[in-house]
Amino acid sequence: MSQSFDEISAQLQRRHRKSARLKWLSMGALGLAGLFLVLFFADMLSKGLPAFQQAQIRVELDYNEDATRMGRAALDPEVSRLVSRTFERLIPGMLADDPELLGTTETRWVLANAQVDQYLKGHTHRLNAAQQATVDRLAEEGNVALKFNTTFFTSGDSKMAEASGILAAALGTVMTMLVTLAIAFPIGVMTAVYLEEFAPDNRLTQIIEININNLAAIPSILFGLLGLAIFISFFGVPRSSPLVGGMTLALMTLPVIIIATRTALRSVPDSIRHAAFGVGCSRWQVVRDHVLPLAMPGIMTGSIIGLAQAMGETAPLIIVGMVAFIPDVSATFTNAATVLPAQIFTWAGEPDKAFVEKTAGGILVLLAILIFLNATAVVLRKKFERRW
Amino acid sequence: MNMQAAPRHTVGTAPQVGQPHTRNDQACHDLSIRVRDLNLWYGQTQALKNLNIDLFEKNVTALIGPSGCGKSTFLRCLNRMNDLIPSVRIEGLVEMDGRDVNATKMDEVALRRRVGMVFQKPNPFPKSIYENIAYAPRMHDLVSRKAEQDELVEKALRDAGLWNEVKDKLHEPGTSLSGGQQQRLCIARAIAVQPDVILMDEPTSALDPISTATIEDLMDKLKQQFTIVTVTHNMQQAARVADYTAFFHLGEIVEYNDTKTMFSNPATKKAEDYITGRYG
Ligand SMILES: Nc1ncnc2c1ncn2[C@@H]1O[C@H](COP(=O)(O)OP(=O)(O)OP(=O)(O)O)[C@@H](O)[C@H]1O
Ligand SMILES: [Mg+2]
């Protein structure tokens, strides 16, 4: 017998309730995830933003005879304890470069040391009462102030918190990623093209496919060991260099790119391939002229995401020695270098409290780059996506 | 003519298909493709059984028969599209221009240049209308200068009866056209490489009656230049456009005859039942 509307509605009620419950649950999960994200960003911003400002102090420099040997002699003893030792060490060099300076005086803003900086920012510091009084007085006179921290963006690592910067690590990351991209992208895409468009579907290719999928799930530190064993020990690639780091990360990124490319290739409808074969394209022409262009947005998105993953990777790079102390800013492939996450890791381990904000600042820079990369992926996808 | 078994046709200009009372009666009946003892397997299952058929030049041959009887499979044998299906195994002869199409020496790219294909669902390239046509001739070095290319695009579109509709929007995407226009674009794409044979697998099954009529007229016109082999489920269409009709059943050609005889006086009971709609 057929049922009346009322009977059917009564049954439906339960189903409706169920789907409503599920909806609330998933919205709750989403809300929670959002909350964590907001907390994380708020914490990082509150800790990291101060790193973009640095205390500077206006001092009178007296380039006397003693200063050619010991920079501190150029400073008034009262403030010499407040100036960064990194700057003091520069003075003899300045005098050697420009002997004309000898005997002159100069008033200028110089880097204050980390304790002054922390004191001004209201963090824990190690200034004694007299030094605090001096800083307070100088601040009132306008001779001590927090200014935009160019040092952070223009220099490498330093043992002095106030003089340490992110640039060397950022360049290291760029060089490493260039190597990774140059190796992983072509090899990954061509592998996927071969497997998807050329290879016969037999036992061997199935085994290869399974292993590629497994490779994507291997703990990244193992790739570091592989890099150490093969690239450094066997091939003698210089340790700690962007070259070896990039090669190691390329191993890690390869499966990601292969899988993304295969998915993208598979999403190209067969009717396009048939059309191309039908007008007499060779297999390679089908791939090059018809399939790859359509798959490109997917390939690029996948590759950029793989690259972003590699960029945040620390463990394998520790193994190949990329957690080095790199004070010099240089962009080479073979010299020792460090990368952003490794730099953050190093700073996080510094006992000096002043490095806490450097750590958070470094994370902000890394995050900004990652967000930029992901945005690029989205833009590229939109740009190359053809809805026809 | 006794056609209880699948007919065996001999080579020659006078086909043994009853008395061809087609519009091409006095015209040439030169052989285009000769098929002998063709068997095809998908893995273990045999999809084509002992096919023998002669396809005649500058005629339209229609392949009819119930779903799953192997019409598309047979059509794909003619330009080796079955090569793309890994499980396929083929035995027998498909001969064109005195050459065995399936021979290892035969380059399938060369074959597909001479045997073009139009698919059931219109599948223009996701490129501009112009590029859809120009791509293949350029690839095959049929054109060298831009002007030649423009000329060829216009000619192909005119032959396909699409020129007037698209001449002002050649650089718009091919997929922005209507279904019927897209199918004519695909036909234009196929004729642009100047093939000898055009295979059409249910070219109008996704189209409305008006587009269908346009394409039928087109086939009638195109057969002056090309040999056309078309698959259709539409009996009226076969009767209207085809000079010859082959009736497939369970992987065999049960009857092959000139269309008029096939539809007025079929030699086999199976074909008669199918044509009159009593099948199944
Ligand atoms: N790729 C394939 N792999 C395995 N078997 C196939 C494949 N393509 C077709 N077949 C089988 O071969 C037989 C003939 O199929 P085919 O597509 O040629 O039939 P058809 O006459 O074109 O049917 P329709 O009129 O429905 O298009 C069918 O039994 C089908 O299941
Ligand atoms: Mg079919």
Short mmCIF file of N, CA and C and ligand atoms in Angstrom, two decimals, chain B residues 40-43 45-48 63-76 82 85-88 120 201-202 231-233 248 250-251 274, ligand 1:
data_model
loop_
_atom_site.label_atom_id
_atom_site.label_comp_id
_atom_site.label_asym_id
_atom_site.label_seq_id
_atom_site.Cartn_x
_atom_site.Cartn_y
_atom_site.Cartn_z
N LEU B 40 38.56 -9.92 -34.09
CA LEU B 40 39.12 -9.05 -33.05
C LEU B 40 38.67 -9.55 -31.69
N TRP B 41 39.62 -9.56 -30.77
CA TRP B 41 39.32 -9.96 -29.40
C TRP B 41 39.63 -8.82 -28.43
N TYR B 42 38.73 -8.64 -27.48
CA TYR B 42 39.06 -7.82 -26.31
C TYR B 42 39.43 -8.80 -25.21
N GLY B 43 40.70 -8.99 -24.94
CA GLY B 43 41.11 -10.01 -23.99
C GLY B 43 40.65 -11.36 -24.50
N THR B 45 37.30 -12.16 -24.95
CA THR B 45 36.03 -12.13 -25.67
C THR B 45 36.22 -11.64 -27.09
N GLN B 46 35.63 -12.41 -28.00
CA GLN B 46 35.74 -12.05 -29.41
C GLN B 46 34.64 -11.05 -29.74
N ALA B 47 35.04 -9.90 -30.26
CA ALA B 47 34.06 -8.86 -30.56
C ALA B 47 33.74 -8.80 -32.05
N LEU B 48 34.69 -9.19 -32.89
CA LEU B 48 34.43 -9.21 -34.33
C LEU B 48 34.76 -10.60 -34.85
N LEU B 63 26.85 1.59 -41.16
CA LEU B 63 26.91 0.38 -40.36
C LEU B 63 25.75 0.44 -39.38
N ILE B 64 24.86 -0.54 -39.45
CA ILE B 64 23.76 -0.55 -38.50
C ILE B 64 23.77 -1.87 -37.74
N GLY B 65 23.00 -1.90 -36.68
CA GLY B 65 22.94 -3.12 -35.89
C GLY B 65 22.70 -2.78 -34.43
N PRO B 66 22.25 -3.76 -33.68
CA PRO B 66 21.93 -3.50 -32.28
C PRO B 66 23.15 -3.09 -31.47
N SER B 67 22.90 -2.49 -30.32
CA SER B 67 23.98 -2.01 -29.46
C SER B 67 24.91 -3.16 -29.06
N GLY B 68 26.20 -2.89 -29.09
CA GLY B 68 27.17 -3.89 -28.64
C GLY B 68 27.51 -4.93 -29.69
N CYS B 69 27.11 -4.71 -30.94
CA CYS B 69 27.35 -5.72 -31.96
C CYS B 69 28.71 -5.52 -32.63
N GLY B 70 29.42 -4.46 -32.29
CA GLY B 70 30.78 -4.32 -32.80
C GLY B 70 30.96 -3.28 -33.88
N LYS B 71 29.97 -2.41 -34.07
CA LYS B 71 30.09 -1.40 -35.14
C LYS B 71 31.25 -0.44 -34.85
N SER B 72 31.29 0.09 -33.62
CA SER B 72 32.37 1.03 -33.28
C SER B 72 33.71 0.34 -33.33
N THR B 73 33.73 -0.88 -32.83
CA THR B 73 34.97 -1.64 -32.83
C THR B 73 35.49 -1.81 -34.25
N PHE B 74 34.59 -2.15 -35.17
CA PHE B 74 34.99 -2.32 -36.57
C PHE B 74 35.49 -1.00 -37.15
N LEU B 75 34.76 0.06 -36.84
CA LEU B 75 35.15 1.37 -37.36
C LEU B 75 36.57 1.72 -36.91
N ARG B 76 36.86 1.43 -35.65
CA ARG B 76 38.19 1.76 -35.12
C ARG B 76 39.28 0.89 -35.73
N ASN B 82 42.00 1.18 -32.35
CA ASN B 82 42.00 0.10 -31.37
C ASN B 82 43.38 -0.12 -30.75
N ILE B 85 43.72 0.62 -27.15
CA ILE B 85 43.16 -0.26 -26.12
C ILE B 85 44.10 -1.43 -25.95
N PRO B 86 44.73 -1.56 -24.78
CA PRO B 86 45.81 -2.53 -24.64
C PRO B 86 45.37 -3.98 -24.83
N SER B 87 44.13 -4.30 -24.49
CA SER B 87 43.74 -5.72 -24.48
C SER B 87 43.36 -6.23 -25.87
N VAL B 88 43.39 -5.37 -26.87
CA VAL B 88 42.88 -5.77 -28.19
C VAL B 88 43.87 -6.65 -28.96
N GLN B 120 31.38 10.26 -31.69
CA GLN B 120 29.97 10.35 -31.32
C GLN B 120 29.67 11.66 -30.61
N ASP B 201 31.36 7.90 -36.14
CA ASP B 201 30.71 7.00 -35.19
C ASP B 201 29.51 7.70 -34.58
N GLU B 202 28.34 7.38 -35.07
CA GLU B 202 27.10 8.01 -34.60
C GLU B 202 27.25 9.52 -34.49
N VAL B 231 28.41 5.10 -38.62
CA VAL B 231 27.61 4.21 -37.78
C VAL B 231 26.35 4.97 -37.41
N THR B 232 25.21 4.32 -37.46
CA THR B 232 24.00 5.02 -37.02
C THR B 232 23.00 4.03 -36.44
N HIS B 233 22.22 4.52 -35.51
CA HIS B 233 21.12 3.74 -34.95
C HIS B 233 19.80 4.19 -35.56
N PHE B 248 25.19 -5.39 -38.80
CA PHE B 248 26.03 -6.15 -37.87
C PHE B 248 25.15 -6.81 -36.84
N LEU B 250 25.99 -9.34 -33.33
CA LEU B 250 26.88 -10.15 -32.50
C LEU B 250 28.28 -10.32 -33.11
N GLY B 251 28.81 -9.22 -33.60
CA GLY B 251 30.17 -9.26 -34.10
C GLY B 251 30.32 -9.79 -35.52
N TYR B 274 15.36 -6.42 -37.81
CA TYR B 274 15.99 -5.25 -37.19
C TYR B 274 15.49 -3.96 -37.84
N1 LIG C 1 37.46 -1.13 -24.68
C1 LIG C 1 36.79 -2.29 -24.63
N2 LIG C 1 37.23 -3.29 -23.83
C2 LIG C 1 36.55 -4.47 -23.78
N3 LIG C 1 35.46 -4.73 -24.45
C3 LIG C 1 34.96 -3.78 -25.27
C4 LIG C 1 35.60 -2.51 -25.39
N4 LIG C 1 34.91 -1.76 -26.25
C5 LIG C 1 33.87 -2.52 -26.66
N5 LIG C 1 33.91 -3.74 -26.06
C6 LIG C 1 32.94 -4.83 -26.29
O1 LIG C 1 32.91 -5.15 -27.63
C7 LIG C 1 31.61 -5.32 -28.08
C8 LIG C 1 31.30 -4.40 -29.25
O2 LIG C 1 31.33 -3.06 -28.77
P1 LIG C 1 31.12 -1.82 -29.71
O3 LIG C 1 31.37 -0.61 -28.92
O4 LIG C 1 31.93 -2.00 -30.92
O5 LIG C 1 29.58 -1.94 -30.04
P2 LIG C 1 28.68 -0.96 -30.92
O6 LIG C 1 28.11 -1.76 -31.97
O7 LIG C 1 29.44 0.24 -31.31
O8 LIG C 1 27.57 -0.58 -29.88
P3 LIG C 1 26.77 0.80 -29.75
O9 LIG C 1 25.80 0.83 -30.85
O10 LIG C 1 26.11 0.69 -28.43
O11 LIG C 1 27.78 1.89 -29.83
C9 LIG C 1 30.69 -5.09 -26.89
O12 LIG C 1 30.29 -6.34 -26.39
C10 LIG C 1 31.56 -4.40 -25.90
O13 LIG C 1 31.23 -4.80 -24.61
#
